[in-house]
């Protein structure tokens, strides 16, 4: 498939996730800010060596989300350009005045618990488009300020994340802006698959590193909100890694929607109070992510706020500053260490707020 050329029709199976990581890699390798994120080692429980994929410096945004929404923005604009002109655009042409005149007419809207909104804002700004980000009252004002610094308009809506999702959807229906969510629900599945395709770059970077070293992890811990990162990683690991690890999906106790869905055999909410794992505080799963995880032989773990805070503090003391959300995988590892000789891998998904 030519770069940015997508199928003419939506997938016949809305829950099918079949990413093209070569397309995503080609896009990012054309970006001056792209670099493979570090793979480092920290100390875990009882002196266990723990591998860490450190996303805290990813492309200037300080989180793995830099790989999701910016890529989806580029894909959507390229698809729109093709529909209008009949031409397939390459990344090198995206800075040309004719393409920028086209992108300036486009706006993207989303809800965010923090990092996804920054990805949308950064992606839209890089392409010369506009972004409008809806935030619930639980999102810190520091995130709102960062969004404004990236050129986005910030709108406060609702008490919780789901309220801001509804407000963003209503905005898109009213204004004609493109809704660019990282979650999926019935009737809305195709655009977030591009977000997830961008996340697949992390798994491919890791596959290349482990193939070169020959030292594969035995366990991989994947934190989840709506589940986009966890499902993307799990899919790529099961489809492309030579040595297969145990996969553990980690959620807050107060928002364990993917575990609830797994136990029910259908998408279910995970109810609970507000959690300090703000970027994981999502009560309803992405139905595409849930379906992908069901095919990937994963197990689930939950984390309390206290356990997540301890994990964040422990990593920060080792020189890897992060939040309870970013440290959730490490927290689950510390809560229940592997019983066998292990080489665990965690994703530190974001830097400090």
Short mmCIF file of C-alpha atoms in Angstrom, two decimals:
data_model
loop_
_atom_site.label_atom_id
_atom_site.label_comp_id
_atom_site.label_asym_id
_atom_site.label_seq_id
_atom_site.Cartn_x
_atom_site.Cartn_y
_atom_site.Cartn_z
CA UNK A 1 0.00 0.00 0.00
CA UNK A 2 1.35 3.41 -0.96
CA UNK A 3 2.20 5.66 1.96
CA UNK A 4 -1.00 7.26 3.31
CA UNK A 5 -3.17 5.53 0.73
CA UNK A 6 -5.92 3.82 2.72
CA UNK A 7 -8.58 1.35 1.61
CA UNK A 8 -11.41 2.99 -0.30
CA UNK A 9 -14.05 1.48 2.01
CA UNK A 10 -14.09 1.04 5.80
CA UNK A 11 -13.19 -2.38 7.10
CA UNK A 12 -16.06 -4.86 6.70
CA UNK A 13 -15.38 -5.96 10.29
CA UNK A 14 -15.34 -2.81 12.43
CA UNK A 15 -13.50 -4.64 15.25
CA UNK A 16 -10.69 -5.93 13.02
CA UNK A 17 -7.26 -4.42 13.71
CA UNK A 18 -4.74 -5.14 10.97
CA UNK A 19 -2.08 -2.39 11.12
CA UNK A 20 0.59 -1.60 8.53
CA UNK A 21 3.58 -0.68 10.70
CA UNK A 22 5.81 -0.14 7.65
CA UNK A 23 3.58 2.78 6.65
CA UNK A 24 3.80 4.29 10.14
CA UNK A 25 7.57 3.84 10.26
CA UNK A 26 7.96 5.48 6.85
CA UNK A 27 6.04 8.51 8.08
CA UNK A 28 7.99 8.93 11.31
CA UNK A 29 11.38 8.34 9.74
CA UNK A 30 10.64 11.33 7.52
CA UNK A 31 10.12 13.55 10.59
CA UNK A 32 13.18 15.43 11.91
CA UNK A 33 12.00 14.97 15.52
CA UNK A 34 11.76 11.18 15.31
CA UNK A 35 14.24 8.95 17.10
CA UNK A 36 13.98 5.47 18.56
CA UNK A 37 13.11 5.86 22.25
CA UNK A 38 15.64 4.46 24.74
CA UNK A 39 15.58 0.93 26.10
CA UNK A 40 17.15 1.12 29.55
CA UNK A 41 17.38 -0.96 32.71
CA UNK A 42 16.15 -0.18 36.23
CA UNK A 43 16.01 -2.17 39.45
CA UNK A 44 12.82 -3.94 40.43
CA UNK A 45 11.73 -5.95 43.47
CA UNK A 46 14.45 -8.01 45.15
CA UNK A 47 17.07 -6.52 42.84
CA UNK A 48 15.40 -7.84 39.67
CA UNK A 49 16.71 -6.20 36.49
CA UNK A 50 13.78 -4.61 34.67
CA UNK A 51 13.87 -3.44 31.06
CA UNK A 52 12.16 -0.10 30.44
CA UNK A 53 11.03 1.35 27.14
CA UNK A 54 11.37 5.01 28.07
CA UNK A 55 8.75 7.14 26.30
CA UNK A 56 9.27 10.21 28.52
CA UNK A 57 11.13 12.14 25.83
CA UNK A 58 9.24 10.98 22.73
CA UNK A 59 9.41 13.60 19.97
CA UNK A 60 9.30 16.57 22.31
CA UNK A 61 5.85 15.71 23.72
CA UNK A 62 7.13 13.55 26.56
CA UNK A 63 4.76 10.63 25.98
CA UNK A 64 4.02 7.72 23.65
CA UNK A 65 0.97 9.64 22.40
CA UNK A 66 3.33 11.52 20.07
CA UNK A 67 3.15 8.44 17.84
CA UNK A 68 -0.65 8.20 17.70
CA UNK A 69 -2.66 11.32 16.96
CA UNK A 70 0.01 13.13 14.87
CA UNK A 71 0.16 10.11 12.58
CA UNK A 72 -3.64 9.91 12.38
CA UNK A 73 -3.84 13.65 11.57
CA UNK A 74 -1.38 13.18 8.72
CA UNK A 75 -3.28 10.14 7.40
CA UNK A 76 -6.62 11.94 7.53
CA UNK A 77 -5.30 15.03 5.77
CA UNK A 78 -3.58 12.90 3.15
CA UNK A 79 -6.79 10.97 2.56
CA UNK A 80 -8.73 14.23 2.21
CA UNK A 81 -6.14 15.57 -0.21
CA UNK A 82 -6.41 12.45 -2.33
CA UNK A 83 -10.20 12.68 -2.38
CA UNK A 84 -10.00 16.31 -3.50
CA UNK A 85 -7.10 16.12 -5.97
CA UNK A 86 -6.72 12.46 -6.86
CA UNK A 87 -3.08 12.57 -5.74
CA UNK A 88 -1.33 10.46 -3.11
CA UNK A 89 0.81 12.78 -1.00
CA UNK A 90 4.23 11.84 0.39
CA UNK A 91 5.56 13.29 3.66
CA UNK A 92 8.08 15.44 1.79
CA UNK A 93 5.23 17.32 0.07
CA UNK A 94 3.34 18.08 3.25
CA UNK A 95 5.25 21.32 3.82
CA UNK A 96 4.48 22.70 0.36
CA UNK A 97 2.23 25.81 0.17
CA UNK A 98 -0.47 24.11 -1.89
CA UNK A 99 -0.90 21.33 0.67
CA UNK A 100 -0.77 23.80 3.58
CA UNK A 101 -3.52 25.88 1.98
CA UNK A 102 -5.59 22.70 1.97
CA UNK A 103 -4.82 21.76 5.58
CA UNK A 104 -5.58 25.28 6.85
CA UNK A 105 -9.25 24.63 6.07
CA UNK A 106 -9.40 21.65 8.42
CA UNK A 107 -10.06 21.36 12.14
CA UNK A 108 -9.74 18.40 14.50
CA UNK A 109 -11.62 17.97 17.73
CA UNK A 110 -11.18 15.45 20.53
CA UNK A 111 -11.59 14.80 24.21
CA UNK A 112 -8.51 14.07 26.26
CA UNK A 113 -7.32 13.06 29.68
CA UNK A 114 -4.04 14.79 28.79
CA UNK A 115 -1.59 13.25 26.36
CA UNK A 116 -3.92 12.33 23.47
CA UNK A 117 -4.99 15.96 23.26
CA UNK A 118 -1.38 17.04 23.06
CA UNK A 119 -0.86 14.60 20.21
CA UNK A 120 -3.85 16.01 18.33
CA UNK A 121 -2.74 19.58 19.01
CA UNK A 122 0.85 18.89 17.94
CA UNK A 123 -0.20 16.92 14.87
CA UNK A 124 -2.66 19.55 13.71
CA UNK A 125 -0.21 22.37 14.37
CA UNK A 126 2.58 20.62 12.47
CA UNK A 127 0.30 20.28 9.45
CA UNK A 128 -1.13 23.80 9.59
CA UNK A 129 -4.59 22.67 10.72
CA UNK A 130 -6.59 23.67 13.80
CA UNK A 131 -7.30 21.66 16.96
CA UNK A 132 -9.96 22.01 19.64
CA UNK A 133 -9.52 19.87 22.74
CA UNK A 134 -12.23 19.13 25.31
CA UNK A 135 -11.11 18.51 28.90
CA UNK A 136 -13.08 17.39 31.93
CA UNK A 137 -12.59 19.27 35.17
CA UNK A 138 -10.38 16.44 36.49
CA UNK A 139 -7.62 17.24 33.97
CA UNK A 140 -4.98 19.53 35.54
CA UNK A 141 -4.72 23.08 34.25
CA UNK A 142 -1.05 22.37 33.50
CA UNK A 143 -2.19 20.11 30.65
CA UNK A 144 -4.55 22.81 29.41
CA UNK A 145 -1.68 25.29 29.36
CA UNK A 146 0.49 22.86 27.41
CA UNK A 147 -2.29 22.39 24.87
CA UNK A 148 -2.64 26.14 24.43
CA UNK A 149 1.11 26.36 24.00
CA UNK A 150 0.78 23.98 21.06
CA UNK A 151 -1.78 26.29 19.46
CA UNK A 152 -4.94 24.39 20.39
CA UNK A 153 -8.19 25.82 21.66
CA UNK A 154 -9.14 24.30 25.02
CA UNK A 155 -12.75 23.81 26.10
CA UNK A 156 -13.70 22.55 29.58
CA UNK A 157 -16.70 20.22 29.53
CA UNK A 158 -18.08 17.92 32.19
CA UNK A 159 -17.00 16.36 35.43
CA UNK A 160 -15.34 13.23 33.99
CA UNK A 161 -13.65 12.05 30.80
CA UNK A 162 -16.83 10.52 29.34
CA UNK A 163 -18.53 13.94 29.57
CA UNK A 164 -15.76 15.54 27.54
CA UNK A 165 -16.01 12.73 24.95
CA UNK A 166 -19.70 13.47 24.51
CA UNK A 167 -19.01 17.18 24.20
CA UNK A 168 -16.31 16.65 21.57
CA UNK A 169 -18.60 14.36 19.57
CA UNK A 170 -21.36 16.95 19.67
CA UNK A 171 -18.92 19.65 18.53
CA UNK A 172 -17.82 17.57 15.53
CA UNK A 173 -21.43 16.91 14.52
CA UNK A 174 -22.28 20.60 14.85
CA UNK A 175 -19.17 22.22 13.37
CA UNK A 176 -18.02 19.73 10.74
CA UNK A 177 -14.62 19.32 12.40
CA UNK A 178 -13.07 15.85 12.28
CA UNK A 179 -13.51 13.89 15.49
CA UNK A 180 -10.15 12.28 16.28
CA UNK A 181 -10.64 10.10 19.33
CA UNK A 182 -8.28 7.43 20.64
CA UNK A 183 -11.20 5.34 21.88
CA UNK A 184 -13.70 3.45 19.73
CA UNK A 185 -17.38 2.71 20.15
CA UNK A 186 -20.21 1.37 18.02
CA UNK A 187 -20.32 3.43 14.83
CA UNK A 188 -16.89 4.97 15.39
CA UNK A 189 -13.98 2.58 14.82
CA UNK A 190 -11.93 3.45 11.75
CA UNK A 191 -10.09 6.69 12.59
CA UNK A 192 -8.73 5.44 15.97
CA UNK A 193 -7.19 2.45 14.16
CA UNK A 194 -4.73 4.93 12.62
CA UNK A 195 -3.91 6.19 16.11
CA UNK A 196 -3.26 2.60 17.18
CA UNK A 197 -1.20 1.96 14.03
CA UNK A 198 1.12 4.75 15.12
CA UNK A 199 1.59 3.12 18.52
CA UNK A 200 2.76 -0.06 16.76
CA UNK A 201 6.07 1.71 16.10
CA UNK A 202 7.02 1.11 19.75
CA UNK A 203 6.65 -2.66 19.41
CA UNK A 204 8.59 -2.65 16.15
CA UNK A 205 11.45 -0.66 17.71
CA UNK A 206 11.57 -3.22 20.50
CA UNK A 207 11.43 -6.19 18.11
CA UNK A 208 14.44 -4.82 16.22
CA UNK A 209 16.38 -4.30 19.46
CA UNK A 210 15.65 -7.81 20.78
CA UNK A 211 16.42 -9.47 17.46
CA UNK A 212 19.80 -7.72 17.48
CA UNK A 213 20.59 -8.69 21.09
CA UNK A 214 18.91 -12.09 21.16
CA UNK A 215 17.74 -11.30 24.71
CA UNK A 216 13.95 -11.32 24.63
CA UNK A 217 11.75 -10.39 27.59
CA UNK A 218 9.78 -13.05 29.41
CA UNK A 219 7.00 -10.71 30.60
CA UNK A 220 5.65 -7.46 29.14
CA UNK A 221 3.49 -5.13 31.26
CA UNK A 222 1.14 -2.85 29.32
CA UNK A 223 -0.85 -0.13 31.08
CA UNK A 224 -4.27 0.69 29.67
CA UNK A 225 -6.89 3.41 29.72
CA UNK A 226 -9.25 2.75 26.80
CA UNK A 227 -6.67 0.18 25.66
CA UNK A 228 -5.14 1.56 22.46
CA UNK A 229 -1.49 1.22 23.48
CA UNK A 230 -1.97 -2.16 25.15
CA UNK A 231 -3.84 -3.62 22.19
CA UNK A 232 -1.38 -2.26 19.62
CA UNK A 233 1.57 -3.66 21.53
CA UNK A 234 -0.10 -7.01 22.19
CA UNK A 235 -1.09 -7.41 18.53
CA UNK A 236 2.41 -6.66 17.27
CA UNK A 237 4.07 -8.90 19.85
CA UNK A 238 1.86 -11.87 19.05
CA UNK A 239 2.13 -11.33 15.29
CA UNK A 240 5.82 -10.48 14.87
CA UNK A 241 8.03 -11.31 17.87
CA UNK A 242 10.23 -14.40 17.57
CA UNK A 243 10.06 -15.18 21.31
CA UNK A 244 6.67 -14.88 22.98
CA UNK A 245 6.41 -13.33 26.46
CA UNK A 246 3.58 -13.36 28.95
CA UNK A 247 1.47 -10.21 28.45
CA UNK A 248 -0.03 -8.42 31.44
CA UNK A 249 -2.50 -5.56 30.91
CA UNK A 250 -2.52 -3.15 33.87
CA UNK A 251 -5.48 -0.92 34.81
CA UNK A 252 -6.43 1.24 37.79
CA UNK A 253 -8.69 -0.49 40.29
CA UNK A 254 -11.09 2.41 39.76
CA UNK A 255 -11.22 2.05 35.95
CA UNK A 256 -10.69 -1.61 35.07
CA UNK A 257 -12.96 -1.57 32.03
CA UNK A 258 -10.91 -3.98 29.91
CA UNK A 259 -10.77 -6.60 32.65
CA UNK A 260 -14.50 -6.20 33.20
CA UNK A 261 -15.07 -6.64 29.47
CA UNK A 262 -12.88 -9.73 29.38
CA UNK A 263 -14.75 -11.32 32.26
CA UNK A 264 -18.13 -10.50 30.70
CA UNK A 265 -17.17 -11.50 27.17
CA UNK A 266 -18.47 -8.16 25.89
CA UNK A 267 -17.57 -4.47 26.36
CA UNK A 268 -18.34 -3.33 29.89
CA UNK A 269 -17.64 -0.27 31.99
CA UNK A 270 -15.20 -0.24 34.87
CA UNK A 271 -16.75 1.81 37.64
CA UNK A 272 -14.94 3.59 40.43
CA UNK A 273 -13.90 6.95 41.85
CA UNK A 274 -11.39 9.34 40.31
CA UNK A 275 -7.87 7.88 40.32
CA UNK A 276 -4.40 9.45 40.46
CA UNK A 277 -3.63 7.51 37.26
CA UNK A 278 -5.33 10.29 35.33
CA UNK A 279 -4.34 9.22 31.82
CA UNK A 280 -5.66 5.71 32.57
CA UNK A 281 -8.89 6.88 34.24
CA UNK A 282 -11.19 5.71 31.44
CA UNK A 283 -14.34 3.89 32.50
CA UNK A 284 -15.34 2.54 29.05
CA UNK A 285 -13.04 0.51 26.78
CA UNK A 286 -12.22 1.01 23.13
CA UNK A 287 -14.19 -1.80 21.52
CA UNK A 288 -11.46 -2.29 18.88
CA UNK A 289 -8.77 -2.52 21.58
CA UNK A 290 -10.89 -4.92 23.66
CA UNK A 291 -11.48 -7.20 20.65
CA UNK A 292 -7.78 -7.17 19.77
CA UNK A 293 -6.75 -8.03 23.32
CA UNK A 294 -9.22 -10.92 23.40
CA UNK A 295 -7.23 -12.47 20.53
CA UNK A 296 -3.83 -11.97 22.17
CA UNK A 297 -3.81 -14.24 25.25
CA UNK A 298 -3.28 -11.56 27.89
CA UNK A 299 -3.96 -11.54 31.60
CA UNK A 300 -5.12 -8.58 33.63
CA UNK A 301 -3.80 -6.84 36.74
CA UNK A 302 -5.18 -3.89 38.69
CA UNK A 303 -3.35 -1.26 40.68
CA UNK A 304 -4.39 0.94 43.58
CA UNK A 305 -3.58 4.64 43.68
CA UNK A 306 -1.08 4.04 46.49
CA UNK A 307 0.69 1.29 44.53
CA UNK A 308 0.91 3.49 41.45
CA UNK A 309 2.28 6.42 43.44
CA UNK A 310 4.91 4.20 45.05
CA UNK A 311 5.96 2.93 41.62
CA UNK A 312 6.28 6.49 40.33
CA UNK A 313 8.34 7.53 43.35
CA UNK A 314 10.61 4.47 43.04
CA UNK A 315 11.31 5.07 39.36
CA UNK A 316 11.92 8.78 39.95
CA UNK A 317 14.46 7.89 42.65
CA UNK A 318 16.29 5.86 39.99
CA UNK A 319 16.44 8.87 37.69
CA UNK A 320 13.37 8.11 35.58
CA UNK A 321 10.80 10.76 36.45
CA UNK A 322 7.24 9.79 35.59
CA UNK A 323 3.66 9.85 36.84
CA UNK A 324 1.53 7.13 38.44
CA UNK A 325 0.05 6.55 34.97
CA UNK A 326 3.47 6.22 33.38
CA UNK A 327 4.68 3.89 36.14
CA UNK A 328 1.62 1.61 36.21
CA UNK A 329 3.31 -1.33 34.48
CA UNK A 330 6.24 -1.14 36.87
CA UNK A 331 3.79 -0.96 39.76
CA UNK A 332 2.07 -4.17 38.68
CA UNK A 333 5.44 -5.90 38.38
CA UNK A 334 6.37 -4.84 41.91
CA UNK A 335 2.96 -5.86 43.26
CA UNK A 336 3.25 -9.39 41.92
CA UNK A 337 6.78 -10.21 40.68
CA UNK A 338 7.22 -13.18 38.33
CA UNK A 339 7.89 -16.42 40.19
CA UNK A 340 10.36 -17.76 37.61
CA UNK A 341 13.70 -16.44 36.42
CA UNK A 342 12.44 -13.46 34.51
CA UNK A 343 13.47 -10.67 32.18
CA UNK A 344 10.48 -8.30 32.46
CA UNK A 345 9.78 -5.29 30.25
CA UNK A 346 7.65 -2.28 31.19
CA UNK A 347 6.64 0.81 29.24
CA UNK A 348 7.17 4.10 31.05
CA UNK A 349 4.62 5.89 28.95
CA UNK A 350 5.03 9.54 29.96
CA UNK A 351 7.23 12.00 31.75
CA UNK A 352 6.18 14.08 34.78
CA UNK A 353 3.17 16.32 34.44
#
